[in-house]
Structures are given as structure tokens and as C-alpha cells.
Amino acid sequence: MIMKKIDISSTINRIKLSSCIMNASGVLCSTDQELSNLLNSSTGAVLTKSCTSIPRKGNLKPRYFEWNMGSINSMGLPNFGIDFYLNFLEKKKTKKPIFLSISGLSIEENFFLIKKANLYSKITAVELNLSCPNIIDNEEELGYNFYKISDFLKNIFKFNKKPLGIKLPPYFKDKHIKKMALILNQFPIFFVTCINSLPNGIFIDTKTESTVIKPKKGFGGIGGPIIKPFALANIRKFYTYLRKDISIIGCGGISCGKDIFEHILCGASAVQIGTQLMKEGISVFERLEKEFTIFLQKKNYTSINNFKGNLKSFQ
Ligand code: RRO
């Protein structure tokens, strides 16, 4: 039997990716070694750990735990500061698109970080994280503040020249997604990433009758297979409400090739791998690429454009 060539390349707005699969911010993308591993892997892009203007140690350990259906984390934004990431990337010779994730703790810090990223040619795009659930005593995430976000974006686009995307929290109501999409549609945004971890979950060890992570009395962001239905729903709804030139990057619950297919069927142009990358390490990308390609072969699809966004309603 002659196998047709399967093309899993994609585009995020005008950014070309040789593969639609990349890492999620936060997982194995903090250090020199981790970022080098990602640059040398088969991902279509490399995303850095969300950074702040100065280094942060993050929350007390243990701050990450995983079980068969998911993960819980309250890392608290540990990172080496924006200069570390910019200097590391400036030295690297690579054709891979590089997405710098930033997560300032205030509106002013985000302006500062975006202005700085604008000065560096190696940064292909900025993923602005408006949805970190784990900062102690922080204001509400901007992703949940429908009043502040519009003004905030208006000010960013007065000076920003870099392709910019926004990492969103999960929403649970249609009207919230519609409202956010209507706001985002007013700006030259390149992409949105749906979704960050589900905030304020808890996991219990019944043997010790205790929570499993230390910060915030055990409450943390939930990721992994159990959040996939929420990721898919957010992708689907944003796909229907967002301007068509705003790409969607799907993130949440991908652990096999079929999961990637589902994200793209809902409307994602690319996908990010978080919990499964943490569980399996860098070799996860080769496995997922293989599984996804075989899945498409069986379906007789040759590229992601054959099915992207084509989810049918039950008849
Ligand atoms: O570092 C974290 O605690 C963290 C971040 Br910035 C985020 O965006 N999402 C998450 O689950 N953890």
C-alpha cells in the first residue's frame, strides 16, 4: 500500500511552524539545558517559561504533583528573569520560531516586559500570560477581569510591534467567552492560547489525609487528561467567536495523537504539551508526532487544513 505524505506543519497567523506541536510554557523550558533540548527537538516552536522583570524563586516545595489523570501545581512563577531568556536566545542559531512567555505581576510590569521583548529580533512572538493561577496575594488574573483588559490592550498596542498572543484561563460560561472574544477582536492580536490550568483545584492523599502540595493550603492549577473537555470547549467557543485571522493554540490534556486531532478539529492551529511533557520528558514529541501522523493516515487526511475547525454537531 502506498502511504500518502502527511504534512503536520501549520501557521499561527503569519508565523510558519514545521510541526503543529510545541511545549506548553512552564514545563521543562526554564533552564539553559531544557531550552537547548527543546530547540533540538522536533517541536514546531519553542516557548519559554513565563518570565518576570527580575528572577523569582517561586513558591515553597513540594509544588507539583501528578497522578494518572492529571497534575496539580502551585509553582508561583519561578523564573530567571527576562534578561536570562533574552540573552540565552540571542546567542542561539536556530530557524525555529521562538515564543517568549511573559507574566508580569502588574500592568506596568507587563508593559516593561513587552517593550523589552520588542528590542530582540530572535523573539518571534510574545505569549502574554494573563492567567497564572498561583501567585500568592496577587490581584485577580487579568484574564478574568473584563473591565481592565480592554484598556490594558489599548495601551500595549500603542507601542507593540511584535506578534502578540494571549494565554487565557479557562472559562466556564458561554457569555464570558463571547465577551472576551469581542474585546480581543478589537486588537491586532496574533493568537490566543486556550487554556491555562484550571485554577484552585485540590488533590488529596487519603493515606496521610493531607493535600499533596505545600503552597496555598494545597490549592493549585489542574492540568493533564482530566482538563481536556474544558480545553476543547474553550477552543471551540473561541473559534466561533474570534476573528478568523486570530489563530488558536490548544493546550490542555493532550497525551496521545488522537488528543491532538481533537484540539485541531475544534479549531486549534497548533497544540502545546504540558503535563505529558513533564511525565515523559522530551521524547514525548517524537511519540506524539508519530501517533498523530498514523491517526491522520487512517483517516485519509494529508494536512491539518483538511479538518481544522470542522467539528460536527451530533445529528
Ligand atoms: O508558575 C506557575 O505557578 C504557573 C503559571 Br505562571 C501558569 O501560568 N500556570 C500554572 O499552572 N502555573
Coordinates of C-alpha atoms and ligand atoms in Angstrom, one line a residue:
M1 CA 0.0 0.0 0.0
I2 CA 1.3 3.5 -0.9
M3 CA 1.2 5.8 2.1
K4 CA 0.4 9.4 1.3
K5 CA 2.8 12.0 2.7
I6 CA 1.3 13.6 5.9
D7 CA 2.1 17.2 6.5
I8 CA 1.7 18.4 10.1
S9 CA 3.0 21.9 9.5
S10 CA 0.9 24.8 10.4
T11 CA 0.8 28.6 10.7
I12 CA 0.0 30.8 13.7
N13 CA -1.4 33.8 11.9
R14 CA 1.7 34.6 9.7
I15 CA 4.2 32.5 11.7
K16 CA 5.1 29.3 10.0
L17 CA 5.6 26.1 12.1
S18 CA 7.2 23.0 10.6
S19 CA 5.1 21.0 13.1
C20 CA 1.9 22.0 14.9
I21 CA 3.2 20.5 18.2
M22 CA 5.2 22.5 20.8
N23 CA 5.8 22.7 24.5
A24 CA 3.5 24.5 26.9
S25 CA 5.0 27.3 28.9
G26 CA 6.2 26.3 32.3
V27 CA 7.2 22.7 31.6
L28 CA 10.9 21.9 31.1
C29 CA 11.5 25.3 29.5
S30 CA 13.3 27.3 32.3
T31 CA 17.0 26.4 32.1
D32 CA 19.7 26.6 29.5
Q33 CA 19.7 22.8 29.2
E34 CA 15.9 22.5 29.0
L35 CA 15.6 25.2 26.3
S36 CA 18.5 23.7 24.3
N37 CA 16.7 20.3 24.4
L38 CA 13.6 21.9 23.1
L39 CA 15.5 23.7 20.3
N40 CA 17.0 20.4 19.3
S41 CA 13.6 18.5 19.4
S42 CA 11.0 18.1 16.7
T43 CA 8.7 20.8 18.1
G44 CA 7.4 23.4 15.6
A45 CA 8.3 26.2 18.1
V46 CA 9.9 26.7 21.5
L47 CA 8.1 28.5 24.2
T48 CA 9.9 29.8 27.3
K49 CA 8.8 29.7 31.0
S50 CA 6.7 32.7 31.8
C51 CA 9.1 35.4 33.0
T52 CA 9.1 38.5 35.1
S53 CA 11.4 41.5 35.1
I54 CA 13.6 40.1 37.9
P55 CA 14.3 36.5 38.9
R56 CA 11.8 34.7 41.2
K57 CA 12.3 31.6 43.3
G58 CA 8.6 30.8 43.3
N59 CA 6.5 29.1 46.0
L60 CA 7.7 26.6 48.6
K61 CA 8.1 22.9 47.6
P62 CA 6.5 20.4 47.1
R63 CA 4.7 22.5 44.5
Y64 CA 4.0 19.9 41.7
F65 CA 2.3 16.6 41.9
E66 CA 0.9 14.2 39.3
W67 CA -1.4 11.2 39.2
N68 CA -2.8 9.1 36.4
M69 CA -5.5 11.6 35.4
G70 CA -3.8 14.9 35.8
S71 CA -1.4 17.2 37.6
I72 CA -1.6 19.9 40.2
N73 CA 0.9 22.8 40.5
S74 CA 1.4 25.9 42.5
M75 CA 4.9 26.8 41.2
G76 CA 4.4 30.5 41.8
L77 CA 6.2 31.7 38.7
P78 CA 9.8 30.6 39.4
N79 CA 12.0 32.0 36.6
F80 CA 15.4 33.5 36.0
G81 CA 14.1 36.9 34.9
I82 CA 13.6 38.2 31.3
D83 CA 17.3 39.1 30.7
F84 CA 18.3 35.4 31.2
Y85 CA 15.8 34.3 28.5
L86 CA 16.7 37.1 26.1
N87 CA 20.4 36.6 26.5
F88 CA 20.2 32.8 26.0
L89 CA 18.0 33.1 22.9
E90 CA 20.2 35.9 21.4
K91 CA 23.2 33.5 21.4
K92 CA 21.3 30.6 19.7
K93 CA 21.4 29.9 16.0
T94 CA 18.0 28.5 15.1
K95 CA 15.4 28.7 12.5
K96 CA 12.7 27.6 14.9
P97 CA 10.1 30.3 15.9
I98 CA 10.7 31.3 19.5
F99 CA 7.8 32.4 21.7
L100 CA 8.7 34.3 24.8
S101 CA 6.2 33.9 27.6
I102 CA 5.8 36.9 29.9
S103 CA 3.8 37.2 33.0
G104 CA 4.3 40.5 34.8
L105 CA 2.8 40.8 38.3
S106 CA 1.3 44.2 37.4
I107 CA 0.1 46.0 34.3
E108 CA 3.2 48.2 34.4
E109 CA 5.5 45.2 34.6
N110 CA 3.8 43.7 31.6
F111 CA 4.4 47.0 29.6
F112 CA 8.1 46.9 30.6
L113 CA 8.4 43.2 29.6
I114 CA 6.7 43.7 26.2
K115 CA 8.8 46.8 25.5
K116 CA 12.0 44.8 26.2
A117 CA 10.9 41.8 24.1
N118 CA 10.3 44.3 21.2
L119 CA 14.0 45.1 21.1
Y120 CA 15.1 41.5 20.4
S121 CA 15.0 40.1 16.9
K122 CA 15.3 36.5 18.0
I123 CA 11.9 36.6 19.6
T124 CA 9.3 35.6 17.0
A125 CA 6.3 36.3 19.2
V126 CA 5.3 37.1 22.7
E127 CA 2.8 34.9 24.6
L128 CA 1.4 37.2 27.3
N129 CA 0.2 35.1 30.2
L130 CA -2.9 36.7 31.7
S131 CA -3.9 33.5 33.6
C132 CA -1.3 32.4 36.2
P133 CA -3.5 31.0 39.0
N134 CA -0.8 30.6 41.6
I135 CA 0.5 34.0 42.7
I136 CA 0.0 34.5 46.4
D137 CA -1.8 37.8 47.3
N138 CA -1.9 38.8 43.7
E139 CA -4.8 40.7 42.2
E140 CA -7.3 38.8 40.1
E141 CA -5.8 37.4 36.8
L142 CA -6.3 39.9 34.0
G143 CA -7.9 37.1 32.0
Y144 CA -10.8 37.2 34.4
N145 CA -11.0 41.0 34.6
F146 CA -13.3 42.0 31.7
Y147 CA -13.1 45.7 32.8
K148 CA -9.4 46.2 32.9
I149 CA -8.2 44.1 29.9
S150 CA -9.5 46.4 27.2
D151 CA -7.7 49.5 28.4
F152 CA -4.6 47.3 29.0
L153 CA -4.6 46.0 25.4
K154 CA -5.2 49.5 24.0
N155 CA -2.1 50.7 25.8
I156 CA 0.0 47.8 24.7
F157 CA -0.8 48.3 21.0
K158 CA 0.2 51.9 21.2
F159 CA 3.9 50.7 21.1
N160 CA 4.0 47.0 20.5
K161 CA 5.3 45.8 17.1
K162 CA 5.9 42.1 17.9
P163 CA 3.4 39.4 17.1
L164 CA 1.5 39.0 20.3
G165 CA -0.7 36.3 21.7
I166 CA -2.6 35.8 24.9
K167 CA -2.6 32.8 27.2
L168 CA -6.1 32.7 28.6
P169 CA -7.6 31.0 31.6
P170 CA -10.4 28.5 31.2
Y171 CA -13.9 30.0 31.1
F172 CA -17.0 28.1 32.1
K173 CA -19.8 30.2 30.6
D174 CA -20.6 31.0 27.0
K175 CA -21.2 34.6 27.8
H176 CA -17.7 35.0 29.3
I177 CA -16.0 33.6 26.2
K178 CA -18.2 35.8 23.9
K179 CA -17.3 38.9 26.0
M180 CA -13.6 38.1 25.9
A181 CA -13.6 37.4 22.2
L182 CA -15.4 40.6 21.4
I183 CA -12.7 42.5 23.4
L184 CA -9.8 40.6 21.7
N185 CA -11.4 41.1 18.2
Q186 CA -10.8 44.8 18.6
F187 CA -7.0 44.4 18.6
P188 CA -4.3 43.1 16.2
I189 CA -3.7 40.0 18.3
F190 CA -1.9 37.1 16.5
F191 CA -3.2 34.2 18.6
V192 CA -4.8 33.1 21.8
T193 CA -3.7 30.0 23.8
C194 CA -6.6 28.1 25.4
I195 CA -6.2 27.1 28.3
N196 CA -4.1 27.6 31.3
S197 CA -4.5 25.2 34.2
L198 CA -7.9 25.1 35.9
P199 CA -7.4 27.3 39.0
N200 CA -7.9 26.3 42.6
G201 CA -8.2 22.5 42.4
I202 CA -7.2 20.3 45.3
F203 CA -5.8 16.7 45.3
I204 CA -5.8 14.6 48.5
D205 CA -3.6 11.8 49.7
T206 CA -6.1 9.7 51.7
K207 CA -3.3 7.8 53.5
T208 CA -2.0 10.9 55.1
E209 CA -5.3 12.7 54.8
S210 CA -3.4 15.7 53.5
T211 CA -3.0 17.8 50.5
V212 CA -0.1 17.0 48.2
I213 CA 1.4 20.4 47.5
K214 CA 2.5 22.9 50.1
P215 CA 1.7 26.4 48.9
K216 CA -1.8 27.9 49.3
K217 CA -3.0 25.2 51.6
G218 CA -2.8 22.7 48.8
F219 CA -4.8 24.6 46.2
G220 CA -3.3 24.7 42.7
G221 CA -3.8 24.7 39.0
I222 CA -5.0 21.4 37.5
G223 CA -3.6 20.1 34.2
G224 CA -3.5 16.9 32.3
P225 CA -6.1 14.5 30.8
I226 CA -8.9 15.5 33.2
I227 CA -9.0 19.0 31.8
K228 CA -9.2 18.1 28.2
P229 CA -13.0 18.6 27.9
F230 CA -12.6 22.1 29.2
A231 CA -9.7 22.9 26.9
L232 CA -11.7 21.6 23.9
A233 CA -14.8 23.6 24.8
N234 CA -12.8 26.8 25.2
I235 CA -11.1 26.3 21.9
R236 CA -14.4 25.5 20.1
K237 CA -16.2 28.6 21.5
F238 CA -13.3 31.0 20.8
Y239 CA -13.0 29.5 17.3
T240 CA -16.6 30.5 16.7
Y241 CA -16.4 34.0 18.2
L242 CA -12.9 35.2 17.3
R243 CA -11.9 37.0 14.1
K244 CA -10.7 34.3 11.7
D245 CA -7.2 35.7 11.4
I246 CA -6.6 35.2 15.2
S247 CA -5.2 31.7 15.5
I248 CA -5.9 29.4 18.4
I249 CA -3.2 27.3 20.1
G250 CA -4.8 24.5 22.0
C251 CA -3.4 23.5 25.4
G252 CA -4.9 21.1 27.9
G253 CA -5.0 17.3 28.4
I254 CA -3.0 16.1 25.4
S255 CA -1.4 12.7 26.0
C256 CA -1.7 10.9 22.6
G257 CA -2.0 11.6 18.9
K258 CA -5.8 11.4 19.0
D259 CA -6.0 14.2 21.5
I260 CA -4.1 16.5 19.1
F261 CA -6.6 15.6 16.4
E262 CA -9.5 16.6 18.8
H263 CA -7.9 20.0 19.6
I264 CA -7.4 20.8 15.9
L265 CA -10.9 19.6 15.0
C266 CA -12.3 22.1 17.5
G267 CA -10.3 24.9 15.7
A268 CA -6.8 24.9 17.1
S269 CA -4.0 25.7 14.6
A270 CA -1.3 24.2 16.9
V271 CA -1.1 22.5 20.2
Q272 CA 1.0 22.7 23.4
I273 CA 2.1 19.8 25.6
G274 CA 2.4 20.4 29.4
T275 CA 1.7 17.7 31.9
Q276 CA 2.6 14.9 29.5
L277 CA 5.9 16.5 28.7
M278 CA 6.6 16.7 32.5
K279 CA 5.7 13.0 32.8
E280 CA 7.5 11.6 29.8
G281 CA 10.3 14.1 29.1
I282 CA 11.5 15.5 25.7
S283 CA 10.9 12.2 23.8
V284 CA 7.2 12.8 24.1
F285 CA 7.3 15.0 21.0
E286 CA 8.5 12.2 18.7
R287 CA 5.9 9.8 20.0
L288 CA 3.1 12.3 19.6
E289 CA 4.2 13.2 16.1
K290 CA 4.2 9.5 15.1
E291 CA 0.8 8.8 16.7
F292 CA -0.7 11.9 15.2
T293 CA 0.6 11.1 11.7
I294 CA -0.7 7.5 11.9
F295 CA -4.0 8.8 13.1
L296 CA -4.3 11.1 10.1
Q297 CA -3.2 8.4 7.7
K298 CA -6.0 6.1 9.0
K299 CA -8.4 9.0 8.4
N300 CA -7.0 9.6 5.0
Y301 CA -6.1 13.2 5.8
T302 CA -2.9 14.7 4.5
S303 CA -2.7 18.0 6.3
I304 CA -4.3 19.7 9.2
N305 CA -6.2 22.0 6.9
N306 CA -8.3 19.0 5.8
F307 CA -10.2 19.0 9.1
K308 CA -9.2 22.1 11.2
G309 CA -12.3 23.5 12.9
N310 CA -14.7 21.0 11.2
L311 CA -16.2 19.6 14.3
K312 CA -19.8 18.5 13.6
S313 CA -22.8 18.7 15.9
F314 CA -24.4 15.4 16.8
Q315 CA -27.2 14.7 14.3
Ligands
RRO1 O1 4.3 29.2 37.7 C1 3.1 28.8 38.0 O2 2.7 28.6 39.1 C2 2.1 28.7 36.9 C3 1.9 29.6 35.9 BR1 3.0 31.2 35.7 C4 0.9 29.4 35.0 O3 0.6 30.3 34.1 N1 0.1 28.3 35.1 C5 0.3 27.4 36.0 O4 -0.4 26.4 36.1 N2 1.4 27.6 36.9

